[in-house]
């Protein structure tokens, strides 16, 4: 063998570089450009995503084996590969870093796991008598949006207050157009009945204007205006109108008294406080808009035992505002490493100035202290609940002979009425209780399934669920693979599901069938496993109560999903299937003709006469219904 051959053979047998040595090997190819780096393990799983003002300096820091926390040392030791992406500025690097963290969910990053959108109040401008309503999602409808509110409950309370004080309608446009007499909302003095002409368009505009002033924090001005109107009505001896205005002033006063903390010196801000304890974190966010407290929400980001407050809050801000509009001011309980960079990134996103402050005194510091107290108390409750949940999961593992307490339990249920509007539901539970962000609904699509065939529906649901899992995470390295499936049913259902799972190549996932006893009562459930005799738990066993809660939650979710689908189907019309006909044009057509059937019978010239319907769309409508015969 030649010397070259020997060198080649030696190179083949040398183990791949890992840890500090592997990180060191990248230094010669890097410059001082800003950018984002990814650290990957030997199986190409992303361990960590970070940003750097200078990629070379940051990687050089990792190459040094000294001065790191235990978490960072473990991460470096597992690193087998790094990936780099340069950016023009450090701000771009920060925005890209947070986007990648949310997508890739790296093992060693601080991760915000619950990141739902927040509801707003929408004062619609698409109608001459605009409704005021709750809105969540993309702001595509024409109108003024007020928010965010911390929860649907906070929105509902505010809407209730607006109805009491300003008498604005909350019904759909279709309901509004079909009314011939006032509804119950008018009778209980929560609507001024514009649907039947009890208020003029001009007067209704005044009510909407006052409501928007209230939402903008100008409630004192509104109250003064109402008081003046009441005095004028009294002088004119319009006592019934004066009494109505008095009731509205009284309702507005009650609203102001019940709103709680309403800071005078803070018009628009998010108050964000962090509490860290025993490797767990709680971030409490209060939403202050128009000098009003619009509710608070707690978050529990994934952190390590040696993560500091600055790192947690910086990661939280980046991920939290990734899909949300930041306010003009953000008040923090602890400082972050580079607040100027974060300010620049958020200002760029909001297209206006965003400032980040760590208040030390005054009203703003009181707001932070209140949020910090809430964060501390919320984390204490969470840790207590998690400890209790851990005992239940351990008991579940013992009852069903599982190798370890399950970290993810999936429970499936179907719902339909004689096979119509069939849906499948999946709920998820784990060490922290119900994981509602992981719930999934499945509209049953297979037309070959016989109406009411629960086995066929379950097969479709499981097939779709696990085919996607196999595609997205074939190695089962993520957190979305279940440790236990709970199936509503006995031996037949378990056998059928096992057959489906075996066909999919995932027959090793543990599953248990839960069937009610002979009297179909709570407390007499029997449990079925493949190849095992059915058994029952003691009627007072906490694990039995836990399983009942899981099954009841799955049933509740499936029923709710089915009802929503059924309600949507009831309101559906043939117009929904016509290309180019959206919600606004559908309303215009129904208002003009009265019904979808009348639209289908209309002539081309009649369709062209409808406001908002172009000649081309009128021809599309005519051709659609003509072809349908």
XYZ file of C-alpha atoms in Angstrom:
629
model
C 0.000 0.000 0.000
C 1.401 3.407 -0.948
C 1.752 6.310 1.462
C -1.171 8.096 -0.225
C -3.363 5.025 0.190
C -2.397 4.790 3.861
C -3.303 8.454 4.431
C -6.622 7.931 2.701
C -7.362 4.872 4.812
C -6.458 6.777 7.984
C -8.784 9.646 6.998
C -11.643 7.194 6.526
C -11.229 5.728 9.985
C -10.830 9.034 11.842
C -13.921 9.870 13.899
C -15.779 13.037 12.913
C -14.973 16.168 14.868
C -17.348 17.111 17.699
C -17.648 19.851 20.286
C -15.048 22.605 20.648
C -12.809 21.109 17.952
C -15.631 21.121 15.426
C -16.601 24.694 16.300
C -12.921 25.711 16.035
C -12.741 24.283 12.499
C -15.186 26.921 11.192
C -13.142 29.958 12.294
C -10.894 30.089 9.226
C -13.882 30.467 6.876
C -15.733 33.192 8.817
C -15.436 36.969 8.746
C -16.906 39.697 10.957
C -20.240 39.934 9.133
C -23.461 39.943 11.189
C -25.692 36.949 10.780
C -27.409 33.890 12.207
C -25.822 30.565 13.064
C -27.273 27.113 13.717
C -25.622 24.372 15.748
C -26.575 20.813 14.747
C -25.905 17.412 16.290
C -24.606 14.290 14.555
C -28.085 13.495 13.225
C -28.545 17.023 11.795
C -31.057 18.052 14.461
C -30.908 21.738 15.291
C -29.577 22.268 18.812
C -29.447 26.047 18.920
C -30.108 29.120 16.796
C -28.324 32.374 17.612
C -27.546 35.784 16.155
C -24.217 37.602 16.130
C -22.929 41.092 15.409
C -19.769 39.325 14.250
C -20.062 35.635 13.335
C -16.315 35.109 13.691
C -16.170 36.573 17.217
C -19.228 34.622 18.376
C -17.936 31.295 17.048
C -14.514 32.050 18.519
C -16.216 32.448 21.903
C -17.817 28.983 21.570
C -14.471 27.501 20.525
C -12.994 28.554 23.872
C -13.716 25.700 26.347
C -13.815 28.051 29.363
C -16.349 30.519 30.677
C -19.594 28.756 29.685
C -22.571 27.600 31.712
C -23.382 23.921 31.994
C -26.165 24.213 29.427
C -23.894 25.845 26.836
C -21.115 23.307 27.491
C -23.569 20.449 26.850
C -24.736 22.123 23.652
C -21.171 22.605 22.374
C -20.251 19.011 23.205
C -23.135 17.755 21.048
C -22.331 20.024 18.093
C -21.268 18.123 14.969
C -22.026 20.792 12.381
C -22.775 24.516 12.087
C -24.694 26.487 9.480
C -24.340 30.212 8.827
C -26.379 32.883 7.114
C -25.006 36.401 6.863
C -27.260 39.469 6.969
C -26.774 43.142 6.148
C -27.422 44.333 9.698
C -27.624 42.945 13.212
C -31.299 43.959 13.288
C -32.006 41.662 10.346
C -30.088 38.926 12.169
C -32.252 39.364 15.280
C -35.502 39.142 13.297
C -34.284 36.091 11.368
C -33.047 34.403 14.561
C -36.444 34.635 16.277
C -38.233 33.451 13.145
C -35.989 30.373 12.906
C -36.395 29.612 16.612
C -40.175 29.520 16.231
C -39.917 27.301 13.156
C -37.229 24.869 14.315
C -37.853 24.789 18.116
C -34.201 24.049 18.987
C -33.406 22.038 22.092
C -31.202 24.651 23.823
C -33.048 27.872 22.987
C -35.505 29.583 25.301
C -38.787 28.742 23.590
C -42.183 30.403 23.823
C -44.518 27.443 23.393
C -47.944 29.103 23.593
C -48.138 31.802 20.935
C -51.744 32.259 19.900
C -53.118 35.452 18.439
C -55.070 37.810 20.677
C -58.622 39.030 20.067
C -59.547 42.591 19.167
C -62.743 44.610 19.055
C -63.774 45.595 15.538
C -66.036 48.540 14.801
C -66.964 47.560 11.260
C -67.254 50.170 8.509
C -68.772 47.850 5.911
C -72.378 48.734 6.854
C -74.315 51.967 7.293
C -75.255 50.757 10.800
C -71.904 49.198 11.769
C -71.851 46.474 14.423
C -69.267 46.206 17.174
C -67.869 42.686 17.491
C -65.017 40.436 18.550
C -62.338 39.767 15.941
C -59.378 37.398 15.880
C -56.899 36.836 13.081
C -55.925 38.840 10.016
C -57.298 42.388 9.921
C -58.807 42.189 6.447
C -62.280 43.582 7.138
C -62.795 47.324 6.717
C -63.148 49.093 10.055
C -61.333 50.254 13.190
C -59.616 47.658 15.379
C -59.043 48.086 19.118
C -56.802 45.743 21.067
C -55.199 43.445 21.750
C -57.216 42.070 24.642
C -55.696 39.380 26.839
C -58.528 36.887 26.320
C -61.922 36.326 24.764
C -63.402 36.896 28.223
C -61.853 40.380 28.409
C -63.294 41.217 24.979
C -66.728 39.900 25.920
C -66.787 41.984 29.109
C -65.896 45.125 27.176
C -68.491 44.381 24.479
C -71.086 43.893 27.194
C -70.167 47.297 28.617
C -70.337 48.950 25.185
C -73.809 47.533 24.586
C -75.067 48.819 27.939
C -73.685 52.313 27.450
C -73.880 52.929 23.687
C -76.674 50.548 22.570
C -74.790 49.305 19.486
C -75.924 46.222 17.617
C -73.919 42.997 17.696
C -76.010 40.919 15.277
C -74.852 39.680 11.880
C -75.724 41.657 8.769
C -78.014 38.849 7.590
C -79.954 38.940 10.879
C -80.087 42.747 10.721
C -81.577 42.744 7.219
C -84.206 40.123 8.078
C -85.645 41.778 11.219
C -89.193 43.131 11.136
C -89.455 43.926 14.840
C -86.952 44.600 17.634
C -85.159 41.652 19.204
C -84.551 40.866 22.867
C -81.411 43.053 22.939
C -83.645 46.105 22.466
C -86.031 44.942 25.177
C -83.220 44.673 27.742
C -81.797 48.069 26.689
C -78.647 46.826 24.991
C -79.464 47.921 21.447
C -81.239 50.913 19.917
C -82.933 48.756 17.216
C -81.549 50.363 14.039
C -82.813 47.302 12.155
C -86.413 48.562 12.365
C -85.691 52.291 12.114
C -85.915 53.203 15.811
C -82.797 55.348 15.402
C -81.633 57.429 12.456
C -78.395 56.751 10.623
C -76.990 60.086 11.864
C -77.831 59.381 15.510
C -76.368 55.869 15.235
C -73.150 57.375 13.836
C -73.019 59.521 16.990
C -73.326 56.416 19.187
C -70.532 54.696 17.252
C -68.364 57.803 17.576
C -68.904 57.879 21.350
C -68.094 54.159 21.633
C -64.842 54.671 19.756
C -63.948 57.597 22.029
C -64.487 55.289 24.995
C -62.189 52.655 23.429
C -59.609 55.409 22.849
C -59.637 56.267 26.570
C -61.768 59.410 26.291
C -64.536 58.196 28.591
C -64.571 61.451 30.592
C -65.404 63.419 27.443
C -68.172 60.951 26.613
C -69.623 61.230 30.105
C -69.599 65.048 29.954
C -71.348 64.970 26.576
C -74.037 62.589 27.869
C -74.601 64.794 30.925
C -75.095 67.836 28.685
C -77.558 65.943 26.499
C -79.481 64.793 29.592
C -79.749 68.388 30.841
C -80.998 69.553 27.452
C -83.586 66.779 27.354
C -84.822 67.705 30.832
C -85.174 71.375 29.913
C -87.126 70.374 26.818
C -89.331 68.190 29.055
C -88.267 65.061 27.134
C -88.224 63.057 30.340
C -88.157 59.609 28.766
C -85.043 60.513 26.725
C -83.454 62.120 29.799
C -84.053 58.945 31.810
C -82.449 56.837 29.085
C -79.406 59.124 29.066
C -79.257 58.936 32.875
C -79.164 55.137 32.683
C -76.331 55.284 30.155
C -74.326 57.662 32.389
C -74.876 55.321 35.327
C -73.690 52.337 33.273
C -70.599 54.253 32.139
C -69.777 55.169 35.753
C -70.050 51.503 36.772
C -67.734 50.534 33.903
C -65.087 53.022 35.046
C -65.319 51.756 38.630
C -64.965 48.094 37.603
C -61.995 48.466 35.278
C -59.453 48.184 38.118
C -55.934 49.392 37.393
C -56.169 52.208 34.842
C -52.856 54.087 34.736
C -53.131 57.797 34.077
C -49.571 58.243 32.860
C -49.362 55.199 30.568
C -51.492 55.478 27.442
C -50.212 52.491 25.450
C -47.828 49.816 26.730
C -47.292 46.136 27.345
C -46.163 45.512 30.930
C -43.971 42.381 30.948
C -42.646 40.824 34.151
C -40.661 37.612 34.622
C -40.335 35.255 37.584
C -37.731 32.444 37.526
C -37.701 29.588 40.029
C -36.205 26.083 40.016
C -35.544 26.048 36.278
C -39.060 27.216 35.389
C -40.285 30.606 34.233
C -43.503 32.580 34.101
C -43.860 35.742 32.037
C -46.863 37.904 32.865
C -48.081 40.396 30.237
C -50.542 43.210 30.963
C -52.030 45.040 27.967
C -52.488 48.785 28.577
C -54.312 50.598 25.779
C -55.941 54.040 25.888
C -55.000 54.336 29.598
C -57.088 51.215 30.289
C -56.096 47.756 31.462
C -57.313 45.365 28.762
C -56.400 42.216 30.669
C -53.358 40.077 31.371
C -51.991 36.727 30.233
C -49.335 34.411 31.604
C -46.808 32.435 29.550
C -44.472 29.615 30.525
C -41.487 29.564 28.147
C -39.183 26.555 28.074
C -35.976 27.469 29.887
C -32.991 25.706 31.427
C -31.809 25.744 35.021
C -28.903 28.127 34.286
C -30.719 30.622 32.034
C -30.739 34.232 33.222
C -33.593 36.738 33.218
C -32.030 38.853 30.447
C -31.807 35.894 28.051
C -35.372 34.758 28.790
C -36.899 38.204 28.281
C -34.922 38.893 25.106
C -36.065 35.574 23.604
C -39.621 36.201 24.777
C -39.807 39.657 23.161
C -38.458 38.405 19.847
C -40.843 35.469 19.620
C -43.884 37.157 21.170
C -43.874 40.080 18.726
C -42.979 37.969 15.710
C -46.650 37.934 14.620
C -48.036 40.812 16.706
C -47.946 44.590 16.460
C -45.763 45.922 19.306
C -47.100 48.888 21.310
C -45.337 52.228 21.541
C -43.870 51.319 24.916
C -42.746 48.040 26.507
C -42.120 48.011 30.258
C -39.856 45.203 31.518
C -39.151 43.860 34.991
C -35.505 43.103 34.045
C -33.118 44.581 31.527
C -32.080 42.703 28.387
C -28.586 42.519 26.941
C -29.083 44.795 23.932
C -32.283 46.759 24.366
C -31.328 49.288 21.653
C -31.109 46.513 19.057
C -34.463 45.084 20.156
C -35.998 48.583 20.027
C -34.690 49.036 16.498
C -36.066 45.656 15.374
C -39.510 46.240 16.894
C -39.646 49.813 15.580
C -38.827 48.506 12.127
C -41.641 45.958 12.419
C -44.175 48.499 13.750
C -43.037 51.234 11.319
C -42.921 53.712 14.226
C -40.880 54.280 17.373
C -41.041 51.540 20.019
C -39.271 52.141 23.332
C -38.225 49.549 25.939
C -37.966 50.671 29.564
C -37.090 49.081 32.910
C -38.928 51.429 35.339
C -37.333 52.127 38.713
C -39.921 54.437 40.290
C -43.336 55.968 39.909
C -46.508 54.612 38.364
C -44.695 52.524 35.764
C -42.694 50.747 38.456
C -45.943 50.031 40.322
C -47.323 48.414 37.157
C -44.206 46.238 36.892
C -44.404 45.292 40.587
C -48.032 44.231 40.142
C -47.169 42.147 37.053
C -44.181 40.563 38.860
C -46.414 39.563 41.793
C -48.864 37.963 39.362
C -46.000 36.116 37.631
C -44.722 34.759 40.963
C -48.180 33.593 42.079
C -49.007 32.079 38.673
C -45.761 30.092 38.613
C -46.400 28.801 42.145
C -49.845 27.553 41.087
C -48.416 26.041 37.914
C -45.683 24.173 39.786
C -48.230 22.836 42.259
C -50.503 21.637 39.439
C -47.561 20.105 37.574
C -46.536 18.116 40.665
C -50.063 16.726 41.021
C -50.189 15.989 37.284
C -46.873 14.147 37.539
C -48.339 11.801 40.161
C -51.322 11.052 37.921
C -49.084 10.313 34.937
C -46.953 8.005 37.081
C -50.121 6.225 38.224
C -51.249 5.915 34.602
C -47.921 4.339 33.647
C -48.269 1.828 36.488
C -51.882 0.964 35.628
C -51.147 0.346 31.933
C -47.628 -1.111 32.267
C -45.970 1.752 30.396
C -42.165 2.018 30.538
C -42.330 5.596 31.860
C -44.931 8.249 32.699
C -46.334 9.494 29.375
C -45.330 12.999 28.309
C -47.975 13.214 25.594
C -51.367 11.505 25.684
C -53.652 11.749 22.641
C -57.370 11.047 22.961
C -59.609 10.690 19.902
C -63.358 10.986 19.456
C -65.816 11.390 16.568
C -69.037 13.368 16.359
C -71.858 13.421 13.794
C -75.642 13.262 13.456
C -76.621 10.230 11.375
C -73.341 10.623 9.496
C -73.811 14.299 8.565
C -71.209 16.992 9.291
C -68.888 14.285 10.583
C -65.722 15.411 12.372
C -62.964 13.784 14.352
C -61.333 15.450 17.334
C -57.950 14.934 18.996
C -57.114 16.376 22.394
C -53.666 16.265 24.000
C -52.559 16.144 27.630
C -49.148 16.047 29.277
C -47.226 16.979 32.410
C -48.735 20.476 32.427
C -52.332 19.372 31.872
C -54.388 19.867 28.726
C -52.263 21.175 25.835
C -55.004 23.070 24.008
C -52.664 24.543 21.411
C -52.086 20.957 20.237
C -55.767 20.075 19.784
C -56.716 19.169 16.212
C -59.972 18.715 14.321
C -60.402 16.484 11.291
C -63.230 17.080 8.816
C -64.147 13.629 7.502
C -63.502 13.816 3.750
C -63.755 10.220 2.481
C -67.071 9.990 0.613
C -66.814 6.197 0.565
C -67.359 6.010 4.330
C -70.875 4.848 5.160
C -72.728 7.518 7.172
C -72.357 6.701 10.849
C -69.388 4.316 10.339
C -67.295 5.175 13.402
C -64.594 2.662 12.450
C -64.212 4.252 9.015
C -64.038 7.743 10.498
C -61.451 6.698 13.076
C -59.369 5.079 10.343
C -59.342 8.290 8.314
C -58.425 10.402 11.346
C -55.561 8.170 12.472
C -54.273 7.704 8.948
C -54.102 11.438 8.347
C -52.597 12.099 11.767
C -49.798 9.523 11.639
C -48.963 9.912 7.945
C -48.220 13.542 8.701
C -46.167 12.605 11.764
C -44.149 10.108 9.735
C -43.508 12.761 7.111
C -42.544 15.549 9.534
C -40.678 13.539 12.181
C -39.912 9.994 10.994
C -37.234 9.492 13.655
C -39.625 10.453 16.487
C -37.214 13.002 17.894
C -39.733 15.793 18.407
C -42.377 16.383 21.050
C -45.364 15.594 18.822
C -45.197 11.788 18.965
C -47.640 10.356 21.528
C -46.589 8.039 24.331
C -50.158 6.766 24.755
C -53.378 6.705 22.708
C -56.726 6.539 24.485
C -59.522 5.174 22.308
C -63.194 5.480 23.187
C -64.379 1.881 22.898
C -63.781 -1.737 23.803
C -62.015 -4.752 22.327
C -63.417 -4.259 18.804
C -62.297 -0.639 18.590
C -58.844 -1.411 20.007
C -58.362 -4.283 17.569
C -59.423 -2.110 14.620
C -57.143 0.747 15.658
C -54.209 -1.613 16.207
C -54.715 -2.935 12.674
C -54.715 0.609 11.270
C -51.576 1.529 13.199
C -49.782 -1.630 12.096
C -50.590 -0.842 8.461
C -49.054 2.593 8.944
C -45.927 1.099 10.523
C -46.514 2.613 13.965
C -47.996 -0.398 15.712
C -45.602 0.036 18.660
C -47.389 3.143 19.995
C -49.137 2.072 23.254
C -52.927 2.310 23.196
C -55.767 1.626 25.597
C -59.477 1.356 24.898
C -61.797 2.955 27.448
C -65.309 1.463 27.514
C -68.125 2.156 29.931
C -69.326 -0.808 31.960
C -72.599 -2.645 31.596
C -74.575 0.261 33.063
C -72.602 2.805 30.990
C -71.913 4.846 34.105
C -68.872 6.809 35.235
C -66.851 4.726 37.663
C -67.500 1.386 35.957
C -65.160 1.840 32.992
C -63.296 -1.155 31.627
C -59.912 -0.890 29.932
C -58.799 -2.920 26.925
C -55.304 -3.585 25.598
C -54.233 -5.778 22.697
C -53.710 -9.366 23.856
C -54.721 -8.611 27.464
C -57.847 -9.313 29.451
C -60.020 -6.269 30.191
C -59.665 -4.830 33.672
C -61.064 -2.019 35.821
C -59.604 0.424 38.331
C -60.920 1.055 41.833
C -63.942 3.383 41.713
C -62.121 5.963 43.884
C -58.760 5.734 42.125
C -57.474 9.249 41.130
C -56.132 7.731 37.885
C -59.689 6.682 36.971
C -60.949 10.226 37.517
C -58.062 11.499 35.381
C -58.978 9.170 32.511
C -62.626 10.231 32.783
C -61.562 13.875 32.499
C -59.494 13.085 29.414
C -62.341 11.246 27.715
C -64.899 13.905 28.652
C -62.629 16.636 27.273
C -62.248 14.728 23.984
C -66.014 14.310 23.790
C -66.588 18.007 24.556
C -64.106 19.088 21.895
C -65.529 16.771 19.214
C -69.111 17.848 19.966
C -68.160 21.532 19.902
C -66.339 21.131 16.598
C -69.310 19.280 15.116
C -71.762 21.953 16.253
C -69.599 24.707 14.748
C -69.460 22.843 11.441
C -73.202 22.225 11.502
C -73.940 25.898 12.259
C -71.712 26.962 9.385
C -73.469 24.520 7.061
C -76.867 25.928 8.064
C -75.765 29.413 6.999
C -74.205 28.207 3.746
C -75.719 29.125 0.382
C -74.935 28.200 -3.244
C -73.311 31.644 -3.500
C -70.414 30.341 -1.381
C -69.262 28.234 -4.331
C -69.325 30.988 -6.962
C -65.793 32.194 -7.841
C -65.269 35.843 -6.955
C -68.199 36.099 -4.523
C -66.903 36.899 -1.057
C -68.715 37.854 2.124
C -69.394 41.496 1.107
C -70.751 40.643 -2.351
C -72.776 37.787 -0.913
C -74.407 40.237 1.519
C -75.098 42.699 -1.307
C -76.765 40.009 -3.446
C -78.891 38.669 -0.588
C -79.920 42.179 0.440
C -80.935 42.989 -3.140
C -82.744 39.761 -4.061
C -83.743 38.413 -0.635
C -82.511 34.824 -1.080
C -79.963 32.717 -2.928
C -82.775 31.091 -4.920
C -83.865 34.506 -6.172
C -80.260 35.250 -7.177
C -80.131 31.990 -9.146
C -83.299 32.967 -11.062
C -82.259 36.566 -11.743
C -81.567 37.781 -15.249
C -78.208 39.127 -16.351
C -79.401 42.741 -16.384
C -80.798 42.377 -12.846
C -77.495 41.010 -11.587
C -75.590 43.909 -13.175
C -77.857 46.345 -11.348
C -76.649 45.208 -7.903
C -74.249 47.661 -6.257
C -70.729 46.238 -6.090
C -71.335 43.584 -8.764
C -69.299 44.221 -11.900
C -70.472 43.232 -15.369
C -67.898 40.430 -15.464
C -69.000 39.017 -12.099
C -72.664 39.304 -13.097
C -71.898 37.168 -16.160
C -70.006 34.678 -13.958
C -73.011 34.426 -11.620
C -75.462 34.040 -14.481
C -73.341 31.372 -16.184
C -72.826 29.504 -12.908
C -76.529 29.118 -12.157
C -77.426 28.628 -15.826
C -74.976 25.732 -16.090
C -76.384 24.289 -12.898
C -79.746 24.225 -14.600
